[in-house]
Coordinates of C-alpha atoms in Angstrom, one line a residue:
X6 CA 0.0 0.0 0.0
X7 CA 3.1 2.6 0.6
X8 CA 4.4 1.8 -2.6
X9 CA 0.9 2.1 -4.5
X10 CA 0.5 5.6 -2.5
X11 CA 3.8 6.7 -3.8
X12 CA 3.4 6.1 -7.4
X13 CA -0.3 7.3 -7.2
X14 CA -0.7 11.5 -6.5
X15 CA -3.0 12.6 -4.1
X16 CA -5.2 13.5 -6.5
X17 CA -5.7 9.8 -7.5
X18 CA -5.5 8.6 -3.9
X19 CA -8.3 10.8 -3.1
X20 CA -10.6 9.8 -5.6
X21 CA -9.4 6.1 -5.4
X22 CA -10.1 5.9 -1.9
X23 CA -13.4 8.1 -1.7
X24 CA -14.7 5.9 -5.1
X25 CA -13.7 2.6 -2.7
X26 CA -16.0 4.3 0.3
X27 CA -18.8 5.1 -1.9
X28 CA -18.8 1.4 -3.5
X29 CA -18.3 -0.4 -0.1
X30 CA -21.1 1.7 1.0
X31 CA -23.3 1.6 -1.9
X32 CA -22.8 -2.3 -2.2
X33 CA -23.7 -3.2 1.4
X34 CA -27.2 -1.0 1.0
X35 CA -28.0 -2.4 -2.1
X36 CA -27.8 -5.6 -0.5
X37 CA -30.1 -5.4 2.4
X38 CA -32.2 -3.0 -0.6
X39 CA -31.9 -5.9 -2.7
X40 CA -33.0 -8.1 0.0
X41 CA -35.7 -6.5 1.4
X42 CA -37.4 -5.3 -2.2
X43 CA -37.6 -9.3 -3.1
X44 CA -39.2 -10.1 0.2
X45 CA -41.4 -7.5 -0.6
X46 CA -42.4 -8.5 -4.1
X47 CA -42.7 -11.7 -3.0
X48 CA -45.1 -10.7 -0.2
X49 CA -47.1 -8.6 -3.0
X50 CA -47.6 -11.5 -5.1
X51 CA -48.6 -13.7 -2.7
X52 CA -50.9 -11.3 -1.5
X53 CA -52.0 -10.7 -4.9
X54 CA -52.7 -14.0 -5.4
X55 CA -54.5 -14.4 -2.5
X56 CA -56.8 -11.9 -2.6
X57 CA -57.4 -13.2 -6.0
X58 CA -58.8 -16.3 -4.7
X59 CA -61.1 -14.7 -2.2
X60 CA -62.1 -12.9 -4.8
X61 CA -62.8 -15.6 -7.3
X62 CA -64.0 -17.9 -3.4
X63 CA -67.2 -15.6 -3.1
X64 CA -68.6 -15.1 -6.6
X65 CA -71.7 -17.0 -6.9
X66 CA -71.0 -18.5 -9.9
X67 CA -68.4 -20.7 -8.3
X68 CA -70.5 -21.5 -5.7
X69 CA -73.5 -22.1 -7.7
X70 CA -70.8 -24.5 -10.3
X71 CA -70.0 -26.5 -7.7
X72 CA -73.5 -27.0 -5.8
X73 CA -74.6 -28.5 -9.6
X74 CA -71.4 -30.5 -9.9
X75 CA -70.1 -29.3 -13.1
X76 CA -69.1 -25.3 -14.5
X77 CA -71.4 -23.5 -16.6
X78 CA -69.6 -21.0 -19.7
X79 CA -70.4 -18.1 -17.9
X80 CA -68.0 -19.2 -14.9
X81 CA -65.3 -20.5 -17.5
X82 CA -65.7 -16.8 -19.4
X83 CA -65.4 -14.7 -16.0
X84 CA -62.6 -16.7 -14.7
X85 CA -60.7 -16.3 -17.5
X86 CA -61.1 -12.8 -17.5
X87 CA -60.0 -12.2 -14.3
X88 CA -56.9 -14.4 -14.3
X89 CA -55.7 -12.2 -18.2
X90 CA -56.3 -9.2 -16.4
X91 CA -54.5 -9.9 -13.1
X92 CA -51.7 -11.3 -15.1
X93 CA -51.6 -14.7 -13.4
X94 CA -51.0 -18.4 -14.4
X95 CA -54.2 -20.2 -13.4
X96 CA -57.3 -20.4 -11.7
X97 CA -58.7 -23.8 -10.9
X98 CA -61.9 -23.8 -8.8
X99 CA -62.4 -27.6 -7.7
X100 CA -64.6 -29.8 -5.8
X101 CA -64.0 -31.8 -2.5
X102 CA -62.6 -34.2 -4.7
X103 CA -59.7 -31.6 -6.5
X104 CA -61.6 -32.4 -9.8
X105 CA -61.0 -29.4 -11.5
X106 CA -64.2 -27.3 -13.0
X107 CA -62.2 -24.7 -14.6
X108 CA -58.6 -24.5 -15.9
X109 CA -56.4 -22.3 -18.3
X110 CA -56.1 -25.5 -20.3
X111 CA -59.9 -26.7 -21.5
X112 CA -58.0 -30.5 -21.7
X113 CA -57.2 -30.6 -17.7
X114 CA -61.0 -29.6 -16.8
X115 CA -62.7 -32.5 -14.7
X116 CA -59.0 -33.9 -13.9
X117 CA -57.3 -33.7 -10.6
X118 CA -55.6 -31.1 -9.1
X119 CA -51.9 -32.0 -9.2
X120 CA -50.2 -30.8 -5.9
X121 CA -49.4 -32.0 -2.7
X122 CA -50.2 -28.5 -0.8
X123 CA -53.6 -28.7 -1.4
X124 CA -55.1 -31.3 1.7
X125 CA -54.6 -28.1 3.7
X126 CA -57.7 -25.9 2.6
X127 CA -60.2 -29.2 1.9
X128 CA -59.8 -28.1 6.1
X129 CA -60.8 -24.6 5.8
X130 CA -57.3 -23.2 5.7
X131 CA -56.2 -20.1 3.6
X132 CA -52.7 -19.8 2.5
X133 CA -50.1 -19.4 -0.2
X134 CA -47.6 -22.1 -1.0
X135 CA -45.0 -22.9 -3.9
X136 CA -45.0 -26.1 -5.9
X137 CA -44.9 -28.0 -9.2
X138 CA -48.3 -28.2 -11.2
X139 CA -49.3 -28.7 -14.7
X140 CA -48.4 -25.8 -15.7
X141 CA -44.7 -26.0 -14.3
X142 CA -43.5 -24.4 -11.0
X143 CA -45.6 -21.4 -9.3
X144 CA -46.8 -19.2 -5.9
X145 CA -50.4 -20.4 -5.5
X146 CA -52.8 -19.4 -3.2
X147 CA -55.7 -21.6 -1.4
X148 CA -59.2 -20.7 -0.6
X149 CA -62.3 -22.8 0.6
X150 CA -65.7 -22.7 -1.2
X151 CA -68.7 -22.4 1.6
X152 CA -72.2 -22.6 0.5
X153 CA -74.8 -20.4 2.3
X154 CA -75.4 -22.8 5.6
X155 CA -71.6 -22.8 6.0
X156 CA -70.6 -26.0 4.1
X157 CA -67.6 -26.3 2.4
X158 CA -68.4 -27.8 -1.1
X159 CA -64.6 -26.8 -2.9
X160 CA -61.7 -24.8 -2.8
X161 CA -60.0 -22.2 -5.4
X162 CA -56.3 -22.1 -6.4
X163 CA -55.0 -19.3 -7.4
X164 CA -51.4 -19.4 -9.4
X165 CA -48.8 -17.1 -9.9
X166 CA -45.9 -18.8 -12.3
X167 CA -42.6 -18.9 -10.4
X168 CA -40.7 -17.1 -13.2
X169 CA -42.8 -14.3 -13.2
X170 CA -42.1 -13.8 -9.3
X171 CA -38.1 -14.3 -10.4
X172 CA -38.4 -11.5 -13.3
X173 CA -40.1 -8.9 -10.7
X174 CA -37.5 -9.0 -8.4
X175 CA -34.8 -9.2 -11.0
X176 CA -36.4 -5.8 -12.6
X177 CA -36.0 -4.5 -9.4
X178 CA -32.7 -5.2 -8.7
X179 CA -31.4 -4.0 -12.1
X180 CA -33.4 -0.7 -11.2
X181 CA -31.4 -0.7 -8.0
X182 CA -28.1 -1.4 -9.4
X183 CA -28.7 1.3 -12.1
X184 CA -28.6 3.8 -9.2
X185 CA -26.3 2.3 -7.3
X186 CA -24.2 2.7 -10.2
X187 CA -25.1 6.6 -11.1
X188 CA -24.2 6.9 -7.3
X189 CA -21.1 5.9 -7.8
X190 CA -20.4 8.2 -10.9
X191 CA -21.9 11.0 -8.8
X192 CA -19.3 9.8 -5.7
X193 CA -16.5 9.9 -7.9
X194 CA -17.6 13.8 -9.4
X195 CA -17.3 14.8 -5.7
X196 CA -14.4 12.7 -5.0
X197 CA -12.5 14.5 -8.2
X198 CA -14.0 18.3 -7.1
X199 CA -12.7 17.3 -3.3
X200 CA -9.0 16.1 -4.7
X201 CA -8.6 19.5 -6.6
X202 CA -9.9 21.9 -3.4
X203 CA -7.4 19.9 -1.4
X204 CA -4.4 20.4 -4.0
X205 CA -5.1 23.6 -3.9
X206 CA -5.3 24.1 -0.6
X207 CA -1.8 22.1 -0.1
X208 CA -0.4 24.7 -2.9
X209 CA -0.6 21.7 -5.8
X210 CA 2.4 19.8 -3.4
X211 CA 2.2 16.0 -2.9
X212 CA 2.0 14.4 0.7
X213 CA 5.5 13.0 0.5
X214 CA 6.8 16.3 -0.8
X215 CA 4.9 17.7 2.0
X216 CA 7.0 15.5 4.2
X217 CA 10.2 16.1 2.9
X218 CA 10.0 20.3 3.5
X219 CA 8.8 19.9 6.9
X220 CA 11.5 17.7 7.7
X221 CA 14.1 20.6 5.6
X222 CA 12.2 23.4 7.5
X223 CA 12.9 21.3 11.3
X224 CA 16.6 21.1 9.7
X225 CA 16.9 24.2 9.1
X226 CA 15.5 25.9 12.3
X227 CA 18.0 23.9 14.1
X228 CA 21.0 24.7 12.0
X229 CA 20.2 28.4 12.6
X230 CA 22.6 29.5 15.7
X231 CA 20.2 31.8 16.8
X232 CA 17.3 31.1 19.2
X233 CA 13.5 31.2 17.3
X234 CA 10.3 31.2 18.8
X235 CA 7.3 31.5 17.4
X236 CA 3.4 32.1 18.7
X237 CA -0.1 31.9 17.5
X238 CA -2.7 34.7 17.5
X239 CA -3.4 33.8 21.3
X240 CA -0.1 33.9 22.4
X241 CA 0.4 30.2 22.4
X242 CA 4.1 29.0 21.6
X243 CA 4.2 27.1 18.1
X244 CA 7.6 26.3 18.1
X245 CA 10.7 26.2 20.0
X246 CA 14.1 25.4 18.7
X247 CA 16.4 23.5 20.4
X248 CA 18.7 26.4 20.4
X249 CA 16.0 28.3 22.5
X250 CA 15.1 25.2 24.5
X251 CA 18.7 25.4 25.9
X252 CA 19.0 28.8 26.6
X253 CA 15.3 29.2 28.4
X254 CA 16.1 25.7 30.3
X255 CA 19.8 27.3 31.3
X256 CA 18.1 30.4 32.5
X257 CA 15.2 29.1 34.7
X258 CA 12.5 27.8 32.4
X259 CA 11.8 24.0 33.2
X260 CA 8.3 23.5 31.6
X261 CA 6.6 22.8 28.9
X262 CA 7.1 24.9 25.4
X263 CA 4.3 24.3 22.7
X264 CA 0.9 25.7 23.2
X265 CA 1.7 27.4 26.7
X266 CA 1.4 31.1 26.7
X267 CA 4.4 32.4 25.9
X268 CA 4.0 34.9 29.0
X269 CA 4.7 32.1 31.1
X270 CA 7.8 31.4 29.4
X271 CA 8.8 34.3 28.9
X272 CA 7.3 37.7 30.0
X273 CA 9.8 40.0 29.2
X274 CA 10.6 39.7 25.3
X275 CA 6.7 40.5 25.1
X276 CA 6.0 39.1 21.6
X277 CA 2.5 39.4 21.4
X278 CA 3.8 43.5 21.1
X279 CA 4.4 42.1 17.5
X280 CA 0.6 41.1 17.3
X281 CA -1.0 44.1 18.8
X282 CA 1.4 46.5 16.5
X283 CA 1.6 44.6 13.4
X284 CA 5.2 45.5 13.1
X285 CA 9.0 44.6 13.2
X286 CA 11.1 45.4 16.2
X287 CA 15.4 44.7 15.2
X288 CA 18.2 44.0 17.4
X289 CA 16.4 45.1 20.8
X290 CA 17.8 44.4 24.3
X291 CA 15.7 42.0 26.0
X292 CA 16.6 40.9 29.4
X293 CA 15.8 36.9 30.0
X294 CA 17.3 36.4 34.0
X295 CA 20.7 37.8 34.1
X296 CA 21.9 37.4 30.8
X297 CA 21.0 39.8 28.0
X298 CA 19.8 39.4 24.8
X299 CA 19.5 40.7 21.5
X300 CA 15.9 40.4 20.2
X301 CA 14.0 40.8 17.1
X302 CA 10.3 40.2 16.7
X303 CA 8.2 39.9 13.4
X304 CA 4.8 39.5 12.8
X305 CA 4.2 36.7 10.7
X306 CA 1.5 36.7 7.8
X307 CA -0.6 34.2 6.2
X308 CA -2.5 35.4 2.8
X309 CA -1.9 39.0 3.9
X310 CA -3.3 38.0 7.3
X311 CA -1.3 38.5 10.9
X312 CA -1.5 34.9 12.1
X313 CA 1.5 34.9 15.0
X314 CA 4.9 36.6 15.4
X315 CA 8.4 35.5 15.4
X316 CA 10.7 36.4 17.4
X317 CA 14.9 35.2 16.6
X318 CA 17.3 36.0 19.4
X319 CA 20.9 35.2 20.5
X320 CA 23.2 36.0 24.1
X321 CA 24.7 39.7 24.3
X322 CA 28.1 37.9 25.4
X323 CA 28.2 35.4 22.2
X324 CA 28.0 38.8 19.6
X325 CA 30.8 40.1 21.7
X326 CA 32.5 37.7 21.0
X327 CA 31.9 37.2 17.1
X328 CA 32.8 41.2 17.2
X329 CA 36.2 40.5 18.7
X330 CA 36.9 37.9 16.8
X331 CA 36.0 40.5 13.4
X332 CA 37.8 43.0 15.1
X333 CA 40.9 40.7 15.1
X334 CA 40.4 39.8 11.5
X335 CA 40.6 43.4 10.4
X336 CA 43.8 43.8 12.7
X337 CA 45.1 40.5 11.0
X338 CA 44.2 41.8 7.4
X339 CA 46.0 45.2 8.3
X340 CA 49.4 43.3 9.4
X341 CA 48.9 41.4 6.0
X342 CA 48.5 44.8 4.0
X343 CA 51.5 46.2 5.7
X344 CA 53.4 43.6 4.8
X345 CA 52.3 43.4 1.4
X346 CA 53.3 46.9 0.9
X347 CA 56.5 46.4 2.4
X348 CA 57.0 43.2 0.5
X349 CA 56.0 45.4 -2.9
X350 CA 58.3 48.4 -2.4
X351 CA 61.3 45.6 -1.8
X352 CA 60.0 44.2 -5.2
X353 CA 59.8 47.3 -7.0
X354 CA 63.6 47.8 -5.6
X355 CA 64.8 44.7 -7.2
X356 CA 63.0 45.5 -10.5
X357 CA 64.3 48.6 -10.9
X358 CA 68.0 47.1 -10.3
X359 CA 67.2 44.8 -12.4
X360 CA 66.5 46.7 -15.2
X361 CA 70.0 49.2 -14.7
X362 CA 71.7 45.8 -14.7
X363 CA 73.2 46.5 -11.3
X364 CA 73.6 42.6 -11.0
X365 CA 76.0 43.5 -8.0
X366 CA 74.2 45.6 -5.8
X367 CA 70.7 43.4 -6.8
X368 CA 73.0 40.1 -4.5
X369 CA 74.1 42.2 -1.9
X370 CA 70.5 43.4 -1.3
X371 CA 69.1 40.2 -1.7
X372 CA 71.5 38.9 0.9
X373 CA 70.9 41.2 3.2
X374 CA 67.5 40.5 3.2
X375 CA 68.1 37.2 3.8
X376 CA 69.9 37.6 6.7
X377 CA 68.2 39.8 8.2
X378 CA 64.9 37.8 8.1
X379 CA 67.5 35.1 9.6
X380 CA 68.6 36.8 11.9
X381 CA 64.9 38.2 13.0
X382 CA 63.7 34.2 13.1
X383 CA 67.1 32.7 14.6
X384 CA 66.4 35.4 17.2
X385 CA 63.1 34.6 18.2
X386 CA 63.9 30.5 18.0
X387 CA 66.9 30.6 20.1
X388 CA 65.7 33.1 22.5
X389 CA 62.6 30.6 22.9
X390 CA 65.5 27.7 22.9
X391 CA 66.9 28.8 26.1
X392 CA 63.4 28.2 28.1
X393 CA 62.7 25.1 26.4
X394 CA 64.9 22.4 25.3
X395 CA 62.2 20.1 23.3
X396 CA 62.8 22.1 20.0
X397 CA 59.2 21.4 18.8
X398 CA 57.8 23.4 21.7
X399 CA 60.2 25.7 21.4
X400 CA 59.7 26.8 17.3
X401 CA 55.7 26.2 18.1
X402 CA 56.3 29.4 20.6
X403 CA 58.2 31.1 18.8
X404 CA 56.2 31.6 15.8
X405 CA 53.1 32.7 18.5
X406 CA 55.5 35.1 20.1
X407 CA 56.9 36.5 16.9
X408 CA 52.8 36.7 15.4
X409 CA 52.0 38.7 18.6
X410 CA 54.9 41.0 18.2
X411 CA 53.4 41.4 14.4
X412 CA 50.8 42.8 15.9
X413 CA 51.9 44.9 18.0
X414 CA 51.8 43.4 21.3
X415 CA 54.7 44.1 24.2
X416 CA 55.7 40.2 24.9
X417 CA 57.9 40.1 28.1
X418 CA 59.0 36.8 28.9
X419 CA 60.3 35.3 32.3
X420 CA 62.2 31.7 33.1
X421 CA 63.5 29.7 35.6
X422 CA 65.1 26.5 35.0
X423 CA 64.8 25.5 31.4
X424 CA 61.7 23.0 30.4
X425 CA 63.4 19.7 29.7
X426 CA 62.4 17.3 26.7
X427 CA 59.0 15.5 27.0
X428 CA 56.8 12.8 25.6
X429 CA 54.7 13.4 21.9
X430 CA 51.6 13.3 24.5
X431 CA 52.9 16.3 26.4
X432 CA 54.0 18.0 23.7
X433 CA 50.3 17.5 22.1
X434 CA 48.7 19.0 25.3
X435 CA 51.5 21.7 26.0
X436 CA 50.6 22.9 22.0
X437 CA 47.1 22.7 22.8
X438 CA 47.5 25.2 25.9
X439 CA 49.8 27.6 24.4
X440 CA 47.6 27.8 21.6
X441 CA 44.1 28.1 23.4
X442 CA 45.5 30.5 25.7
X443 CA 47.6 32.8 23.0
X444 CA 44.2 33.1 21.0
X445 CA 42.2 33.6 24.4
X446 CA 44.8 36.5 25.3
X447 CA 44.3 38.2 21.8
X448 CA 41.1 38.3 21.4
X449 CA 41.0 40.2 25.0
X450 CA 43.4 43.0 24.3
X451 CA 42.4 43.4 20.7
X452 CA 40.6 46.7 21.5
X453 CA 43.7 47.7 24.0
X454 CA 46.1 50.8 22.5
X455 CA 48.4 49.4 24.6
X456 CA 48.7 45.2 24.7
X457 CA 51.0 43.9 27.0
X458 CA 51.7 40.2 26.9
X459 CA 53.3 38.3 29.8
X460 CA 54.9 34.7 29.7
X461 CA 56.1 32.8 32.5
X462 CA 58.1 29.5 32.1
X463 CA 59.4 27.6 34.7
X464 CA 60.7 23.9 35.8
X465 CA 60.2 23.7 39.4
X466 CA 60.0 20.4 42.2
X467 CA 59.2 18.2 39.0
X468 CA 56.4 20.5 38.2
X469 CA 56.3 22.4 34.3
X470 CA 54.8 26.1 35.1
X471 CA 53.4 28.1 32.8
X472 CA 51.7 31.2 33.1
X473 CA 49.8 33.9 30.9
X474 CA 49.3 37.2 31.7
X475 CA 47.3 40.1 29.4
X476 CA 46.1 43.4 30.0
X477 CA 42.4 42.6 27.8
X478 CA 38.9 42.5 29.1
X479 CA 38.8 40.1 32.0
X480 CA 35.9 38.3 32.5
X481 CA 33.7 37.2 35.7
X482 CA 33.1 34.6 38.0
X483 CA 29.9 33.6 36.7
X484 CA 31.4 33.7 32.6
X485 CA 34.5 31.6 33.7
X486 CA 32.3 29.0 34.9
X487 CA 30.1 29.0 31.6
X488 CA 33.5 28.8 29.5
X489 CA 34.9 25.6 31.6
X490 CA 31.6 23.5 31.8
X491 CA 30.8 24.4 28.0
X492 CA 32.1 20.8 25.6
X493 CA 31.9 22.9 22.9
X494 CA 35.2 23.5 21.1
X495 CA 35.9 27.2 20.5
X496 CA 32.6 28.3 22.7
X497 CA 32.6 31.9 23.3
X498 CA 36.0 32.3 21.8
X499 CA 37.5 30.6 24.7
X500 CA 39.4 27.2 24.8
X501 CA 39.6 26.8 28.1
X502 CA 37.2 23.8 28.7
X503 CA 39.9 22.1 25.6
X504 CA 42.6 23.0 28.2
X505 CA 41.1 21.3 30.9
X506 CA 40.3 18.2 29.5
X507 CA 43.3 18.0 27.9
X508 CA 45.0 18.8 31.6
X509 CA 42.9 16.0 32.6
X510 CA 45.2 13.3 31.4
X511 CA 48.3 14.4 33.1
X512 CA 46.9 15.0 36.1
X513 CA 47.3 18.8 35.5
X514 CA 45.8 21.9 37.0
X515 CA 44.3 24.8 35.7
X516 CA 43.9 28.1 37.7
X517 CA 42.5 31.4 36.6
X518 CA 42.4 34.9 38.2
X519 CA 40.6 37.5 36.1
X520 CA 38.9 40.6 36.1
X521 CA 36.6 42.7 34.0
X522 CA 38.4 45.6 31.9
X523 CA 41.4 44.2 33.9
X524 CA 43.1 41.6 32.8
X525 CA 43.7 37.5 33.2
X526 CA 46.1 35.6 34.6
X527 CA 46.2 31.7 33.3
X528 CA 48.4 29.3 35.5
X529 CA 48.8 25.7 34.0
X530 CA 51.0 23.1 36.3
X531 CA 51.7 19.4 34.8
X532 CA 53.5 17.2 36.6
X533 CA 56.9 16.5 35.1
X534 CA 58.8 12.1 35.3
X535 CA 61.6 11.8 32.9
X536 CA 60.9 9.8 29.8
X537 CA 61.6 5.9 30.1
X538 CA 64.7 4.7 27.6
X539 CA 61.9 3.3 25.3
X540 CA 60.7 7.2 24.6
X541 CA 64.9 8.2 24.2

């Protein structure tokens, strides 16, 4: 049946189905129609019949034929008249003896009446009955003959032939099927006019097409990265996406979400505003507990009719973020243009030795070039060198340090004894910490005129020490805890729940003092065992 509704549209499904209804429903009245019209003409027959014989029963002529014994042409005439015009088989008026005194046939007049139904009304019974005579099979009906004092001197039989009863009935039921079957054309008009308001109605798509944009519309509102409610023209709450779920859960909410007034959910963003006015509100900020929000509500329209509104909405602190992190991108691309100029006016140098063929002085700028970008890196490196001996760390933090520097950041740098060589595990985590917390510390004192830059790195009671210090934006209490217990790589900008689970492993700790508009301080220990001979 699924595969017959997919290959038939919903156009044929309706009409299939509704023509299937109509004919199951139209077949089992016809039925019990059927049924009840044949008991019914069978009823009227054998009334018929039988009030023919009473008829026929009290005429005097029948009585007076069968007082003398034998039927007079005047009885034989009338009889015959009334059985042509009543349409019947026979009428047979006998004696006591079931000699017959008149019959259809002149030949079977003063035979016996051929039956064996008839011993009932020789007792003064009335009654119909179906049986085999001379004339074939037939519905007869029985009727005694009384004389005037009450005796019975004969009976009358009435017949009906059995066809005739068949052929009424059959006329009747190919009357009924005829409108049984107009019925069904009739059903299937409606069926047809019903399958086109309903295509239109579903905008001419099929039910598995249907299916297949709800299911892209659910994955679509869930993509988004914004929260999205929506609400009805009562202020009921049509939908909730799991983004909002999680933010109205993390700030208080534990009910329910669809059809519960969104008042109860959610007093303050005060949707139904959208309703009332008809009109779009951007970028508002909407308070939901402590955090802030940034808001904006939409009425929604259905055939140029307000039916709900819409409201989309994300953290304060997440746009914050994505603005530091643009605001880094534009310092990035401005170190890049710098360089690029710088890079072009050295090229432009070259050419234009080049072209005066001053081969000479072209090597000995090229050289000095060359060392002094050398030079520059060697610097960094060995600098870096002297604080760490595994030379993998040791490059990895250099190039961080020499980036900052790019961009204008005051690095100062402080030692103790030297970090020794370690395992490829601890170097993994130690790159994963230094990166984290150099990306953490830029995107804090991004906005800074001034960035100063801190790095602490120490060997001390078999404990590696490392420790970060900028002059950015600090954060709280309450947004440090967020940024640890959040699984989400790169949440908020922040690594720091990578750190930790990284630190995890080794048995490492992570401690961090900060303060708004003031700075952080990031202090990573890992306990430090020499490497087995297997590792050397």
């Amino acid at each position: 049946m699924q595969n017959l509704s997919e290959k038939i549209s919903l156009k044929g499904q309706v009409m299939l189905f509704t023509g299937l209804i109509v004919l199951l429903s139209l077949l089992i009245l016809s039925f019990f129609v059927a049924h009840n019209q044949s008991k019914n003409t069978r009823e009227y027959l054998a009334e018929k019949v039988q009030s023919s014989a009473s008829y026929i029963a009290y005429n005097d002529l029948v009585q007076k034929s069968l007082i003398d014994g034998e039927p007079t042409q005047e009885l034989l005439d009338y009889v015959e008249l009334v059985r042509a015009e009543n349409n019947l088989l026979y009428i047979v008026v006998m004696d006591n003896n079931k000699v017959r005194l008149t019959h259809p046939d002149s030949n079977q007049i003063g035979q016996t009446f051929v039956g064996t139904d008839a011993e009932r009304v020789f007792h003064g019974e009335r009654y119909t009955s179906e049986d085999i005579g001379t004339l074939g099979p037939s519905m007869r009906a029985f009727h005694p003959v009384w004389d005037n004092e009450g005796n019975q001197i004969g009976a009358v039989a009435v017949g009906i032939a059995t066809s005739a009863v068949k052929e009424a009935v059959l006329e009747n039921q190919i009357i009924l099927i005829l409108l049984t079957g107009i019925s069904l054309f009739l059903g299937l008009i409606g069926a047809w006019f019903l399958a086109n308001r309903i295509k239109k109605t579903l905008n001419g798509m099929e039910p598995k097409e249907i299916a297949l944009a709800i299911q892209e519309r659910n994955s679509m509102l869930e993509a988004v990265n914004d929260g999205i409610l929506a609400i009805n023209n009562a202020g009921e709450v049509l939908l909730a996406n799991d983004r909002a779920q999680q933010f109205l859960r993390r700030t208080g909410y534990q009910g329910e979400f669809e059809h519960t007034p969104i008042d109860h959910i959610w007093p303050e963003l005060k949707l139904q505003d959208a309703l009332a006015k008809e009109s779009a509100a951007s970028h508002e900020l909407i308070k939901k507990g402590d955090v802030e929000t940034i808001v904006t509500r939409v009425p929604m329209y259905v055939y140029e009719q307000c039916v709900g509104a819409l409201a989309t909405f994300n953290e304060r602190s997440q746009l914050h973020d994505i603005m530091r992190q643009l605001i880094g991108t534009q310092s990035y691309a401005k170190s890049l243009r710098s360089e690029t100029h710088e890079f072009m006016n050295k090229l432009h140098i070259i050419q234009a030795m080049v072209e005066t063929e001053s081969y000479e002085e072209l090597k000995d700028y090229i050289e000095d070039l060359s060392d002094r970008y050398h030079l520059k890196t060697a610097s960094a490196v060995s600098h870096v060198e002297k604080l760490v001996e595994d030379v993998s760390i040791a490059h990895y933090l250099a190039k961080r340090i020499g980036w900052m520097e790019k961009m204008e950041v005051n690095v100062h740098i402080q030692s103790g004894i030297p970090w020794p060589s370690m395992s490829t595990e601890l170097i993994d985590t130690w790159v994963t910490v230094i990166g984290n917390t150099f990306d953490n510390a830029w995107e804090a004192m991004q906005h800074k005129e001034h960035k100063n830059l801190t790095l602490t790195l120490k060997h001390v009671g078999g404990v590696l020490r490392y420790v970060i210090e900028d002059n950015g934006t600090g954060f709280s209490a309450n947004e440090q805890q967020q940024f640890l217990a959040s699984s989400k790589k790169g949440d908020h900008g922040y690594g720091l729940a990578n750190i930790k689970k990284k630190l995890k492993i080794f048995n490492g700790t992570l401690d961090i003092l900060s303060e708004k508009n003031k700075g952080t301080i990031i202090t990573v220990h890992i306990p430090y065992t020499e490497r087995s001979q297997e590792d050397d």
